[in-house]
Amino acid sequence: MSGWPHGMTTVVCADVRPLAHPGISPEVLAAAAEHQRRLFQDACTARSGRVQLENTGVLRAEFARAGDALAAVIAAMEAYRQAAWGRRGLLAVRAAIQTMRDAAGADAASRRALTRASYLLESAGAGQVLLSASARDLARFCLPAGATLHDLGEQALRDLEPPERVYQLLHPALAAASPPPGTLSSYPTNLPVCSTPLVGRERELAELQALLATAPVVVLVGTAGVGKTRLALRLAGMLLPEYPDGCWLVSIDAVAKGPAVPQAVAAALELTLPAGTEAVPALVAALRARRLLLILDHCDPWLAESAALITALRAGCPDVRVVATCREPLRGPGGVLWPVPALSVGEHPSSSTSLEAYGEAVELFCARAQAALPAFALTGRSTLPAVQLCRRLDGLPLALELVAAWTPLVPIERLLALIDERLRPLQRTLRLEDRPSQFLRVRVTAGAPDPVVERELPPSREQMLRAILEWSYGQLAEPERLLLRRLGAFRGRFTAMEAQVMASGGRLAPDDVAVVLAELQARALVVREGMPSRLRYHLLPPVRQFARERLQATAEAGAILARCQAAS
């Protein structure tokens, strides 16, 4: 029973850190830590664990049976308590237990599970062993004698991905008392917990992390729907330990008037600016001695005001770092402009069973399709249409999510045909006489004395995203269209209660709003974030703009906008 279910691998991640101790040299502490790592490694190897020591010093062991993983951790912890350095409390030893689909870890879901395990390990305190919910589901069938599992409830980890139910392993070999897990709530931040996992972007995150070490300002530039906000949020989550005064999100597009941008930043940081003073100098003075990271998101409505604020912060706050996102480059604040690319799509379908072979765009499409339809899987018949669909959508994350949301109702081959039918009229043909680019499809007019080269260009990403939004809107039932239009009146985030108060009426009863809101979220038209006890919703800027345009074309626009303004 301890290996159930077949095909699942239990992963143990552990680390050993020396603790400063009066009268003991760092060299002695380092030697004790190295010895304890070997004890941990021996305990895992003795129970058929495949052990790997990563560059970060984290030890990772993979087990075919969950019972062996638990026994190895308990044995390693018991060895620590019996060792001289353990009796004196010279080291911090902790572990996290996670599950993944296969032992090789090459599969996309397995890579995400391993990344999740590293964040779970980071949240463990000294002497603490934490288990994810999936690991607990295996472990409860094979607990060693004397071991129990304590439910710590839903916890948001620093990766900002959906909350994880976390369990603590209790055993006489482990510390009797441990601090609460060092999860997201342990840091000074307002970063939101996302409702879907991030797919891909490892290379971009590594490059941006290195860039922020030297650049005080980084501006993420890219078309709507390319994933600028999600990239900035994950980057901020990764960097939280480096900023003692926190990482903070400020949604600039929710600001009603440009001069209020510095006040919006102050409100996000829970600062009160002195009355009767200019906002920008007052904010700079308040932040001058702080070390923090600001995410100024969606600066497009107030580019000039955002640029002026960033310039002032850069001049007066040496330890404040800024990551701004916008469709157009900010003028004036300096820093580094960093274009956000779309997700990659494999050149040709591969016979490989790993999604990695098809590119990050296909990974994202499949992840969102499986969230909507758990039975969804690429087959020999559906792989080629899936790759073609992702290429047709140019790897644009929002477009991929909008289309993937319909896989429970529309087969993927039909989705490809429907999307192609929508986008084909938007293609442009250029007649040129120079040599055609290798990236463009070329047709030479037969029989012409001087061949005319025609380049067929795909629609721009803005056109494509607009067409996908119109198509998705057309698939909705009337109550869903009605609610989406009314939600376009919100500038920023809102609760389910606020949506009910503002958007109900007429053909949409108050009791129906929550159900319809869930349908819009399932169609990727509404974003949900936060912990279950404090959920909030918002529309991404291109969706909000589309919904507001639809609202303004109706007779109720004035009343809805006035109701929303009065409630805010």
Tab-separated table of C-alpha atoms in Angstrom, residues 94-96 116-126 128 130 152 155-158 166 179-184 186-187:
chain	number	residue	atom	x	y	z
A	94	ARG	CA	14.505	20.822	7.964
A	95	ALA	CA	12.742	18.887	5.189
A	96	ALA	CA	9.773	18.985	2.841
A	116	ARG	CA	6.865	23.781	-5.364
A	117	ALA	CA	8.809	21.480	-3.048
A	118	SER	CA	11.673	23.988	-2.850
A	119	TYR	CA	9.264	26.740	-1.738
A	120	LEU	CA	7.662	24.373	0.786
A	121	LEU	CA	11.129	23.567	2.162
A	122	GLU	CA	11.932	27.263	2.485
A	123	SER	CA	8.834	27.788	4.639
A	124	ALA	CA	9.804	25.030	7.103
A	125	GLY	CA	11.380	26.023	10.409
A	126	ALA	CA	14.370	24.387	12.067
A	128	GLN	CA	10.332	20.887	10.975
A	130	LEU	CA	6.341	19.654	6.059
A	152	LEU	CA	-1.578	23.354	9.274
A	155	GLN	CA	-0.860	28.173	3.213
A	156	ALA	CA	0.253	30.611	0.515
A	157	LEU	CA	3.864	30.014	-0.503
A	158	ARG	CA	6.305	32.535	-1.885
A	166	VAL	CA	0.278	21.853	4.383
A	179	PRO	CA	7.481	27.860	14.660
A	180	PRO	CA	4.604	28.448	12.238
A	181	PRO	CA	5.619	27.925	8.597
A	182	GLY	CA	7.387	30.922	7.074
A	183	THR	CA	4.876	31.355	4.273
A	184	LEU	CA	3.899	34.418	2.242
A	186	SER	CA	5.533	36.140	7.001
A	187	TYR	CA	6.783	38.849	4.638
